[in-house]
CSV table of C-alpha atoms in Angstrom, one decimal:
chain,number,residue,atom,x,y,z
Z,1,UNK,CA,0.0,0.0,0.0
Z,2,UNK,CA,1.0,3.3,-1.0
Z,3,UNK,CA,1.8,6.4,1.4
Z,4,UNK,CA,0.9,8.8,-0.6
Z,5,UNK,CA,-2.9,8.3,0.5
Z,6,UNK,CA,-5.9,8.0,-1.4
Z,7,UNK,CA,-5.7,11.7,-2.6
Z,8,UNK,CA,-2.5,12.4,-3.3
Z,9,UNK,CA,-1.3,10.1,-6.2
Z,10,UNK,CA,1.9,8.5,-5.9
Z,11,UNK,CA,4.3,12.2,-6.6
Z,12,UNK,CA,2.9,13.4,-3.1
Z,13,UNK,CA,5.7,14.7,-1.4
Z,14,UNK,CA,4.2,16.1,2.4
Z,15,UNK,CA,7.2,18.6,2.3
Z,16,UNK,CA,5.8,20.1,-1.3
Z,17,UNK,CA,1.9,19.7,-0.6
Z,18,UNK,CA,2.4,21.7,2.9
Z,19,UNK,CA,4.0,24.4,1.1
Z,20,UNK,CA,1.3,24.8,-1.6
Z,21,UNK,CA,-1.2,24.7,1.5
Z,22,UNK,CA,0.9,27.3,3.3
Z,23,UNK,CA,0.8,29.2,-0.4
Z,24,UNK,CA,-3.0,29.3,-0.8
Z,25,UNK,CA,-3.6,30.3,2.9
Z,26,UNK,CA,-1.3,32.9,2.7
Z,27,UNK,CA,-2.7,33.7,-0.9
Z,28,UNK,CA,-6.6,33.5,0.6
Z,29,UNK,CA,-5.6,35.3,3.5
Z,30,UNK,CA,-3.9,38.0,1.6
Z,31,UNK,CA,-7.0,38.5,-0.6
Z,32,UNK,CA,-9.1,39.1,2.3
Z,33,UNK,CA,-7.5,41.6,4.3
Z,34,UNK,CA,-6.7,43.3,0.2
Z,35,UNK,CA,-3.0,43.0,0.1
Z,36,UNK,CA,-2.8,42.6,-3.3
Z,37,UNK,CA,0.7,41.8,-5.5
Z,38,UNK,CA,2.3,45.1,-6.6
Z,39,UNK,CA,1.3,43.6,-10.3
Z,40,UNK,CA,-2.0,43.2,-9.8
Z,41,UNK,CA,-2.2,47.3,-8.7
Z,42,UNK,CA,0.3,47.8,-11.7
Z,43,UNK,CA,-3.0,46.4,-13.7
Z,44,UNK,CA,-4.9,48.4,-11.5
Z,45,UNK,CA,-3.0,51.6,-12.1
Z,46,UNK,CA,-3.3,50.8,-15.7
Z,47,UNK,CA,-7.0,50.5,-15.9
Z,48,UNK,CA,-7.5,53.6,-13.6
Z,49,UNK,CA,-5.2,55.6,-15.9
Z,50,UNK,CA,-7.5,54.5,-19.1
Z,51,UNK,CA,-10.9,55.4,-17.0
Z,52,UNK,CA,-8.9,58.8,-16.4
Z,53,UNK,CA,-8.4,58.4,-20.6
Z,54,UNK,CA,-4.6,59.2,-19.0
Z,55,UNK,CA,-2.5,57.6,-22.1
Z,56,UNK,CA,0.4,58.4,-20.8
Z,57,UNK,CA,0.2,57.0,-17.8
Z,58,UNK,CA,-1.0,53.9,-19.5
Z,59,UNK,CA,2.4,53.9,-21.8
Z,60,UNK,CA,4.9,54.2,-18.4
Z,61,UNK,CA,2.7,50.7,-17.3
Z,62,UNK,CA,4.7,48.9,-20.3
Z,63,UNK,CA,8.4,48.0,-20.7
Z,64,UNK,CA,10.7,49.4,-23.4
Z,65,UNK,CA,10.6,46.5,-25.2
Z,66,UNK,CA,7.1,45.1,-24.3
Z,67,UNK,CA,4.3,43.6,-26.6
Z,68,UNK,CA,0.7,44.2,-27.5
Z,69,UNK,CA,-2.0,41.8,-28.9
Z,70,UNK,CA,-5.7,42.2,-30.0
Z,71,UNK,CA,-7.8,41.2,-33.0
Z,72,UNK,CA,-7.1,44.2,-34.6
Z,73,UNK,CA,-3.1,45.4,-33.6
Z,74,UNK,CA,-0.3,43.9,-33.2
Z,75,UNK,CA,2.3,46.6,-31.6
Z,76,UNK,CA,5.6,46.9,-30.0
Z,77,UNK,CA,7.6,49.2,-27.6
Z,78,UNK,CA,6.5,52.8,-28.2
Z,79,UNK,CA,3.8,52.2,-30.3
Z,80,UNK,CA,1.8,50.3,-27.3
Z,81,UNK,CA,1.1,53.9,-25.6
Z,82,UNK,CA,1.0,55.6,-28.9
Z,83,UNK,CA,-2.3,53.4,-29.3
Z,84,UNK,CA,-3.6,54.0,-25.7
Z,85,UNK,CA,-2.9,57.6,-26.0
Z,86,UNK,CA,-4.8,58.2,-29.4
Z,87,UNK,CA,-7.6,56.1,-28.4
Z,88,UNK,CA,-7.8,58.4,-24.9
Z,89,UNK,CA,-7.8,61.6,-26.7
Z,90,UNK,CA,-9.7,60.4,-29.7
Z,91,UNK,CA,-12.6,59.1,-26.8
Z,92,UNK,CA,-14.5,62.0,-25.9
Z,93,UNK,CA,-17.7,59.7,-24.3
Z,94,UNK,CA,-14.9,57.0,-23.6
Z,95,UNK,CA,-16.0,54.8,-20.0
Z,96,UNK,CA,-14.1,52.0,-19.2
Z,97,UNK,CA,-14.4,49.6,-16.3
Z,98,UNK,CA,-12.3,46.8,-15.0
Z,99,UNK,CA,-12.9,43.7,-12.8
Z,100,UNK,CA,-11.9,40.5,-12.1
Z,101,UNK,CA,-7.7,41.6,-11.5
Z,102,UNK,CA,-5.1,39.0,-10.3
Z,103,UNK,CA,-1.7,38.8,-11.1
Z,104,UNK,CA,1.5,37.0,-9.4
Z,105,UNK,CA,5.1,37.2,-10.2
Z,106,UNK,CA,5.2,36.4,-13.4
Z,107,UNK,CA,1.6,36.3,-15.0
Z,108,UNK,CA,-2.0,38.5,-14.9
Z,109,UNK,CA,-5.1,39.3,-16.0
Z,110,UNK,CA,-8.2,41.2,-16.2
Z,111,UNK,CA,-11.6,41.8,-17.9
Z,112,UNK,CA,-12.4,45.2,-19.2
Z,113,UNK,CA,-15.6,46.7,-20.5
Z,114,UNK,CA,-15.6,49.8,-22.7
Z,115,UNK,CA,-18.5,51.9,-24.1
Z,116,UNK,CA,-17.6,54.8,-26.6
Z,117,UNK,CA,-19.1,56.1,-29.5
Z,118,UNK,CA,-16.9,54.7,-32.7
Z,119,UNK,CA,-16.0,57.4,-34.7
Z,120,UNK,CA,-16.2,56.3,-38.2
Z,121,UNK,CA,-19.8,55.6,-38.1
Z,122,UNK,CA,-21.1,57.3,-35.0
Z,123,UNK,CA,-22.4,53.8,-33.7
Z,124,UNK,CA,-22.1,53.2,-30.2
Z,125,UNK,CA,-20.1,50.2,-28.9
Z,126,UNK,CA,-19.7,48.5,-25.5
Z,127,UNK,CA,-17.1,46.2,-25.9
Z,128,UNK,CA,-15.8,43.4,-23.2
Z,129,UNK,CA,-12.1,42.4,-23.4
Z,130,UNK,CA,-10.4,39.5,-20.9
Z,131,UNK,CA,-6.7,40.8,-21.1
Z,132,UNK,CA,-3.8,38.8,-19.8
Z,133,UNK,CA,-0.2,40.1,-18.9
Z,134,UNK,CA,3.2,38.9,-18.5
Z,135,UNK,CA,5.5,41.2,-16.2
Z,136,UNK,CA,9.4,41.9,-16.2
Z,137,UNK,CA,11.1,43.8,-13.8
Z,138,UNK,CA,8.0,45.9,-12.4
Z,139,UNK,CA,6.5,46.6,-15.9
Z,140,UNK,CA,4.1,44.7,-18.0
Z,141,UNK,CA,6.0,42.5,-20.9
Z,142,UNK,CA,3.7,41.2,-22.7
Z,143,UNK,CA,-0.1,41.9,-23.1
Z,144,UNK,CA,-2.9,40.3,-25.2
Z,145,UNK,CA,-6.6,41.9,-24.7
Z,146,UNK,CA,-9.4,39.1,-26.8
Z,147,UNK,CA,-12.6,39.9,-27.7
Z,148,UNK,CA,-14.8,39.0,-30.7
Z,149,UNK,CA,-14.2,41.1,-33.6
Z,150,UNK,CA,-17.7,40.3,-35.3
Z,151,UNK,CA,-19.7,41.5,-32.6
Z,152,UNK,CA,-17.8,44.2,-32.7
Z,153,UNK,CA,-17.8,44.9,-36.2
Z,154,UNK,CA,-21.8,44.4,-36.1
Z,155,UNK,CA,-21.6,47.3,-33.1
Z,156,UNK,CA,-19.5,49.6,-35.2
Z,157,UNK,CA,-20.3,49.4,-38.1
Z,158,UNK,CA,-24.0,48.1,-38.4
Z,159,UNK,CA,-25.6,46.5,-40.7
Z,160,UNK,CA,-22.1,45.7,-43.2
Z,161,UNK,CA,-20.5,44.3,-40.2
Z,162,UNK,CA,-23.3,42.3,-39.0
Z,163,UNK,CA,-23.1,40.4,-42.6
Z,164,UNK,CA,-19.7,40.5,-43.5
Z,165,UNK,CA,-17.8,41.2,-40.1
Z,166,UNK,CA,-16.9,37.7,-39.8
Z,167,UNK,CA,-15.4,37.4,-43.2
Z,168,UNK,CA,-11.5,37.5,-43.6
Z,169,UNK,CA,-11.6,40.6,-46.1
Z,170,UNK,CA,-13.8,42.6,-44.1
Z,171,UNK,CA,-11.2,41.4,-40.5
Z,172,UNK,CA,-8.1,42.6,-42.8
Z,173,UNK,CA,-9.6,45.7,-43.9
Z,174,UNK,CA,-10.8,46.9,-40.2
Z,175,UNK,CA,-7.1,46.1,-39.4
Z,176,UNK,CA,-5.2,47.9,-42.3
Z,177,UNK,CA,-7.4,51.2,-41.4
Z,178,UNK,CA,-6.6,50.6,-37.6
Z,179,UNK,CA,-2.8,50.8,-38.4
Z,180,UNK,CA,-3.1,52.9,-41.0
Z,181,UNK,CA,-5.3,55.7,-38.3
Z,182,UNK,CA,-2.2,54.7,-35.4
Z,183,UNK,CA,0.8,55.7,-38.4
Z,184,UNK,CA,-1.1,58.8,-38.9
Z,185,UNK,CA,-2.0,59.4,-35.4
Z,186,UNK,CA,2.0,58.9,-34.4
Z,187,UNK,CA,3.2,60.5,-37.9
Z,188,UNK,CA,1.3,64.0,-36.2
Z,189,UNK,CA,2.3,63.4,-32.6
Z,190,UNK,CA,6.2,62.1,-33.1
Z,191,UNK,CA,6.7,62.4,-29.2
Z,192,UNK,CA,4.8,59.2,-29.5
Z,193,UNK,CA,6.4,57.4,-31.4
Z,194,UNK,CA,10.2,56.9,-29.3
């Protein structure tokens, strides 16, 4: 007979399973007095800057070398808080709310909701994003916001999107005019763009 015990599976080691005990009762504990680990406020801080429509302090969140992901962008370094700082000042109506933070050492996350008015066609949008970060020296590394493009698209851009905002063409187009409205946006604001 094993004495690893019924539960444990024959890995158990008591030495490693009392540490991740002592981990999650720490972790628990820690959640319910609200100590929190200084990356998930760094998410926090990053989320409160972007209800403040505060692009800059958005951009110092990121490292100089970090990465952005979306359906519709794929950045790098500078151009990270280029994109939060156009989409600040270009969101007069701009509300943004976010829930659901936790992050460690290495790893976080988030979900976001934003309503705005989109520009282009004067629709309104509420969009909800789950984000998740990596983290490097106090900063974010890596970040990767997902959300369905299509309901989006049929959000934004009515009736074309709601029949062709799944199609490839219509995805690549409302990409190429994303990047091509950022290149502009950085071309007139070249503080931006180092």
């Amino acid at each position: 007979m094993s004495d690893a015990g019924p539960s444990q599976g024959a890995n158990y080691s008591p030495s490693v399973g009392r540490r991740q005990s002592v981990a999650a009762a720490l972790a628990t504990e820690a959640a319910s007095v609200g100590v929190q680990h200084p990356n998930a406020r760094l998410i926090e801080s990053f989320y409160n800057a972007f209800a403040r429509r505060d692009g800059r302090a958005m951009a110092a969140c990121y490292g100089a070398e970090a990465t952005f992901a979306d359906p519709v962008f794929g950045l790098r370094g500078a151009e990270i808080g280029a994109m939060w700082t156009m989409l600040c000042e270009r969101g007069a109506d701009l509300r943004v709310e976010a829930r659901d933070i936790a992050a460690d050492a290495h790893a976080g996350r988030a979900h976001w909701e934003a309503w705005y008015t989109f520009s282009a066609s004067g629709r309104p949008v509420h969009n909800e994003i789950d984000a998740t970060f990596t983290f490097s020296d106090g900063v974010i590394a890596s970040h990767r916001d997902v959300f369905d493009l299509w309901r989006w698209s049929r959000m934004a851009l009515g009736k074309k999107g709601t029949l062709l905002g799944w199609t490839p063409l219509v995805r690549k187009a409302i990409r190429k005019q994303a990047r091509k409205s950022l290149d502009a946006w950085i071309a007139r604001s070249p503080e931006h763009a180092t």
